[in-house]
């Protein structure tokens, strides 16, 4: 068994590898609490956060031509006021950081406590299977960076609860047209999950890789304020 020496001054204490990772986990939890406090503060200071959230959902459903019941799986930590949603990584009160299934093969058994799947189970988060009602669904993606650390979640969702068409939506930022960058990201994402399958899925009309979401936030917020004043 491996040991690490820790202590202050001349006093040292032997820490096993297992204990070492447990200490790191406690430090990680402190970071998560601080991150939670930061997010709550930012949202509280943004009075239009949930208004924009609702407008965005409405626009995404409109441009994808979806009039079916829907559920939201979010990789963020924020809540939705009126939607049926699932936070993959915990919520504002308890955000979860962790490593992915793809990294599990590369880590020592003691570090398994840092994996996202282990932390989801440990914290008794609702499983994706219990949340999603149907086994056959269209999937709409928006606002995700397609981080490889989340590939295990994406692949599970697509394989188990997809089957319909996939829509990949994007917005332009700071006056820059993000369409081409977005298309490249989607292609890399699909080919990363399913080797060289992007072209086949696109040609079979099983995915639309670049649907622009354009919202005049200032206009909508002004309309919202006027409506509230009239009420």
C-alpha positions as a printed NumPy array, in Angstrom:
array([[  0.   ,   0.   ,   0.   ],
       [  1.303,   3.46 ,  -0.856],
       [  1.534,   6.205,   1.78 ],
       [  1.928,   9.967,   1.644],
       [  3.579,  11.966,   4.41 ],
       [  1.635,  15.008,   5.572],
       [  1.997,  17.331,   8.522],
       [  3.077,  20.678,   9.902],
       [  6.57 ,  21.341,  11.166],
       [  8.234,  18.191,  12.446],
       [  4.946,  16.397,  13.017],
       [  4.007,  14.142,  10.133],
       [  1.158,  11.737,   9.576],
       [  0.999,   8.866,   7.131],
       [ -1.924,   9.112,   4.729],
       [ -2.952,   6.176,   2.591],
       [ -3.663,   6.669,  -1.082],
       [ -7.36 ,   6.082,  -0.369],
       [ -7.398,   8.728,   2.364],
       [ -5.518,  11.107,   0.111],
       [ -8.29 ,  10.968,  -2.502],
       [-10.95 ,  11.348,   0.185],
       [ -9.245,  14.534,   1.388],
       [ -9.157,  15.837,  -2.192],
       [-12.866,  15.071,  -2.546],
       [-13.657,  17.161,   0.54 ],
       [-11.663,  20.042,  -0.974],
       [-13.611,  19.632,  -4.207],
       [-16.877,  19.895,  -2.278],
       [-15.726,  23.21 ,  -0.806],
       [-15.036,  24.48 ,  -4.336],
       [-18.507,  23.349,  -5.435],
       [-20.128,  25.279,  -2.58 ],
       [-18.253,  28.426,  -3.563],
       [-19.254,  27.935,  -7.186],
       [-22.871,  27.479,  -6.104],
       [-22.795,  30.758,  -4.176],
       [-21.319,  32.517,  -7.204],
       [-24.022,  31.219,  -9.575],
       [-26.855,  32.12 ,  -7.209],
       [-25.454,  35.644,  -6.861],
       [-25.148,  36.083, -10.648],
       [-28.714,  34.894, -11.301],
       [-30.161,  37.056,  -8.538],
       [-28.483,  40.084, -10.089],
       [-29.845,  39.253, -13.558],
       [-33.532,  40.121, -13.283],
       [-34.29 ,  38.967, -16.835],
       [-32.565,  35.569, -16.611],
       [-35.731,  33.448, -16.485],
       [-37.529,  35.664, -19.012],
       [-34.735,  35.065, -21.521],
       [-34.8  ,  31.382, -20.683],
       [-38.486,  31.079, -21.623],
       [-38.057,  33.104, -24.81 ],
       [-35.126,  30.938, -25.862],
       [-37.068,  27.689, -25.373],
       [-40.007,  29.11 , -27.331],
       [-37.744,  30.139, -30.233],
       [-35.9  ,  26.795, -30.325],
       [-39.186,  24.888, -30.562],
       [-40.359,  27.259, -33.279],
       [-37.313,  26.95 , -35.562],
       [-37.155,  23.162, -35.19 ],
       [-40.856,  22.856, -36.008],
       [-41.567,  20.979, -32.802],
       [-45.101,  21.002, -31.42 ],
       [-44.738,  17.826, -29.346],
       [-44.434,  17.575, -25.56 ],
       [-40.831,  18.03 , -24.532],
       [-38.431,  17.566, -21.64 ],
       [-35.173,  19.376, -20.957],
       [-31.899,  17.751, -19.945],
       [-29.446,  20.441, -18.939],
       [-25.698,  20.274, -18.366],
       [-25.874,  23.601, -16.534],
       [-26.751,  23.956, -12.869],
       [-29.58 ,  26.464, -13.177],
       [-33.255,  25.606, -12.789],
       [-36.224,  26.192, -15.102],
       [-39.288,  27.954, -13.76 ],
       [-42.02 ,  26.248, -15.793],
       [-40.351,  23.324, -17.526],
       [-39.936,  19.605, -16.897],
       [-36.163,  19.431, -16.581],
       [-33.278,  17.303, -15.306],
       [-29.923,  18.677, -14.146],
       [-27.285,  16.143, -15.168],
       [-24.586,  17.683, -12.959],
       [-26.618,  18.663,  -9.933],
       [-28.351,  21.996,  -9.411],
       [-27.716,  25.439,  -7.957],
       [-27.872,  24.16 ,  -4.404],
       [-25.438,  21.313,  -5.056],
       [-23.413,  21.446,  -8.301],
       [-21.299,  18.408,  -9.103],
       [-17.864,  18.418, -10.721],
       [-16.362,  15.154, -11.88 ],
       [-14.503,  13.163, -14.489],
       [-16.21 ,  11.198, -17.238],
       [-16.678,   7.547, -18.051],
       [-14.113,   7.965, -20.826],
       [-11.483,   8.733, -18.177],
       [-12.45 ,   5.847, -15.873],
       [-10.084,   3.444, -17.625],
       [ -7.126,   5.732, -16.984],
       [ -7.526,   6.355, -13.264],
       [ -6.697,   4.367, -10.172],
       [ -9.564,   2.558,  -8.384],
       [ -9.291,   4.941,  -5.42 ],
       [-10.037,   7.914,  -7.69 ],
       [-13.334,   6.374,  -8.807],
       [-15.056,   8.622,  -6.244],
       [-14.424,  11.544,  -8.632],
       [-16.304,  10.07 , -11.593],
       [-19.56 ,  11.731, -12.569],
       [-21.518,   8.484, -12.531],
       [-20.284,   7.622,  -9.015],
       [-21.081,  11.099,  -7.719],
       [-24.554,  11.07 ,  -9.3  ],
       [-25.347,   7.79 ,  -7.532],
       [-23.755,   8.925,  -4.266],
       [-25.86 ,  12.097,  -4.272],
       [-29.035,  10.216,  -5.229],
       [-29.704,  12.247,  -8.395],
       [-32.64 ,  11.176, -10.554],
       [-31.54 ,   8.801, -13.312],
       [-31.976,   9.787, -16.952],
       [-34.031,   6.639, -17.576],
       [-36.57 ,   7.574, -14.905],
       [-36.791,  11.117, -16.241],
       [-37.292,  10.51 , -19.975],
       [-40.782,   9.22 , -20.696],
       [-40.381,   7.905, -24.249],
       [-37.768,   5.629, -25.787],
       [-38.075,   7.206, -29.255],
       [-37.405,  10.965, -29.418],
       [-36.196,  13.812, -31.56 ],
       [-33.214,  15.437, -29.844],
       [-32.495,  19.169, -29.868],
       [-29.051,  20.406, -28.818],
       [-28.359,  24.004, -27.845],
       [-25.689,  25.826, -25.852],
       [-23.43 ,  22.846, -25.236],
       [-19.724,  22.865, -26.02 ],
       [-19.802,  19.109, -26.756],
       [-17.101,  18.639, -24.153],
       [-15.508,  15.199, -24.389],
       [-15.964,  14.875, -20.631],
       [-19.707,  14.583, -21.326],
       [-19.467,  12.185, -24.274],
       [-20.649,   9.274, -22.129],
       [-23.885,  11.134, -21.297],
       [-24.44 ,  12.242, -24.897],
       [-23.879,   8.77 , -26.32 ],
       [-26.193,   7.153, -23.79 ],
       [-28.962,   9.661, -24.508],
       [-28.662,   9.309, -28.29 ],
       [-28.405,   5.497, -28.262],
       [-31.082,   4.804, -25.68 ],
       [-33.597,   7.64 , -26.083],
       [-32.924,   9.078, -29.552],
       [-34.008,   7.383, -32.751],
       [-35.648,  10.45 , -34.279],
       [-33.974,  13.454, -35.843],
       [-31.215,  15.459, -34.173],
       [-31.292,  19.255, -34.348],
       [-28.18 ,  21.265, -33.498],
       [-28.993,  24.912, -32.779],
       [-26.659,  27.855, -32.249],
       [-26.654,  31.617, -31.697],
       [-24.3  ,  34.293, -32.954],
       [-22.281,  36.207, -30.374],
       [-20.693,  39.658, -30.314],
       [-21.618,  40.274, -33.93 ],
       [-19.778,  37.181, -35.148],
       [-21.538,  34.62 , -37.342],
       [-20.95 ,  31.287, -35.595],
       [-22.518,  29.068, -38.258],
       [-19.337,  27.582, -39.761],
       [-17.678,  27.112, -36.359],
       [-20.823,  25.424, -35.101],
       [-21.012,  23.07 , -38.085],
       [-17.402,  22.025, -37.551],
       [-18.045,  21.399, -33.86 ],
       [-21.095,  19.259, -34.62 ],
       [-19.216,  17.213, -37.205],
       [-16.344,  16.62 , -34.779],
       [-18.819,  15.725, -32.044],
       [-20.745,  13.144, -34.118],
       [-17.605,  11.593, -35.579],
       [-16.166,  11.442, -32.062],
       [-19.157,   9.434, -30.84 ],
       [-19.683,   7.343, -33.981],
       [-16.622,   6.985, -36.178],
       [-17.119,   8.887, -39.469],
       [-20.927,   8.769, -39.211],
       [-21.637,  12.5  , -39.542],
       [-21.89 ,  12.471, -43.331],
       [-24.175,   9.411, -43.392],
       [-26.54 ,  10.851, -40.766],
       [-26.671,  14.192, -42.566],
       [-27.343,  12.67 , -45.975],
       [-30.053,  10.44 , -44.499],
       [-31.725,  13.562, -43.05 ],
       [-31.24 ,  12.258, -39.54 ],
       [-29.65 ,  15.48 , -38.35 ],
       [-29.666,  19.194, -39.081],
       [-26.295,  20.532, -38.016],
       [-26.813,  24.303, -38.037],
       [-30.107,  25.939, -37.052],
       [-29.649,  29.582, -36.136],
       [-31.446,  31.045, -33.118],
       [-31.834,  34.799, -33.528],
       [-33.623,  36.699, -30.777],
       [-33.862,  40.46 , -30.342],
       [-33.535,  40.371, -26.559],
       [-33.98 ,  44.113, -26.11 ],
       [-37.222,  44.103, -28.088],
       [-38.685,  41.143, -26.185],
       [-37.72 ,  42.535, -22.78 ],
       [-39.327,  45.891, -23.598],
       [-42.507,  44.07 , -24.654],
       [-42.453,  42.095, -21.406],
       [-42.111,  45.258, -19.339],
       [-44.984,  46.949, -21.206],
       [-47.244,  43.92 , -20.701],
       [-46.473,  43.875, -16.987],
       [-47.222,  47.589, -16.689],
       [-50.575,  47.1  , -18.423],
       [-51.419,  44.228, -16.109]])
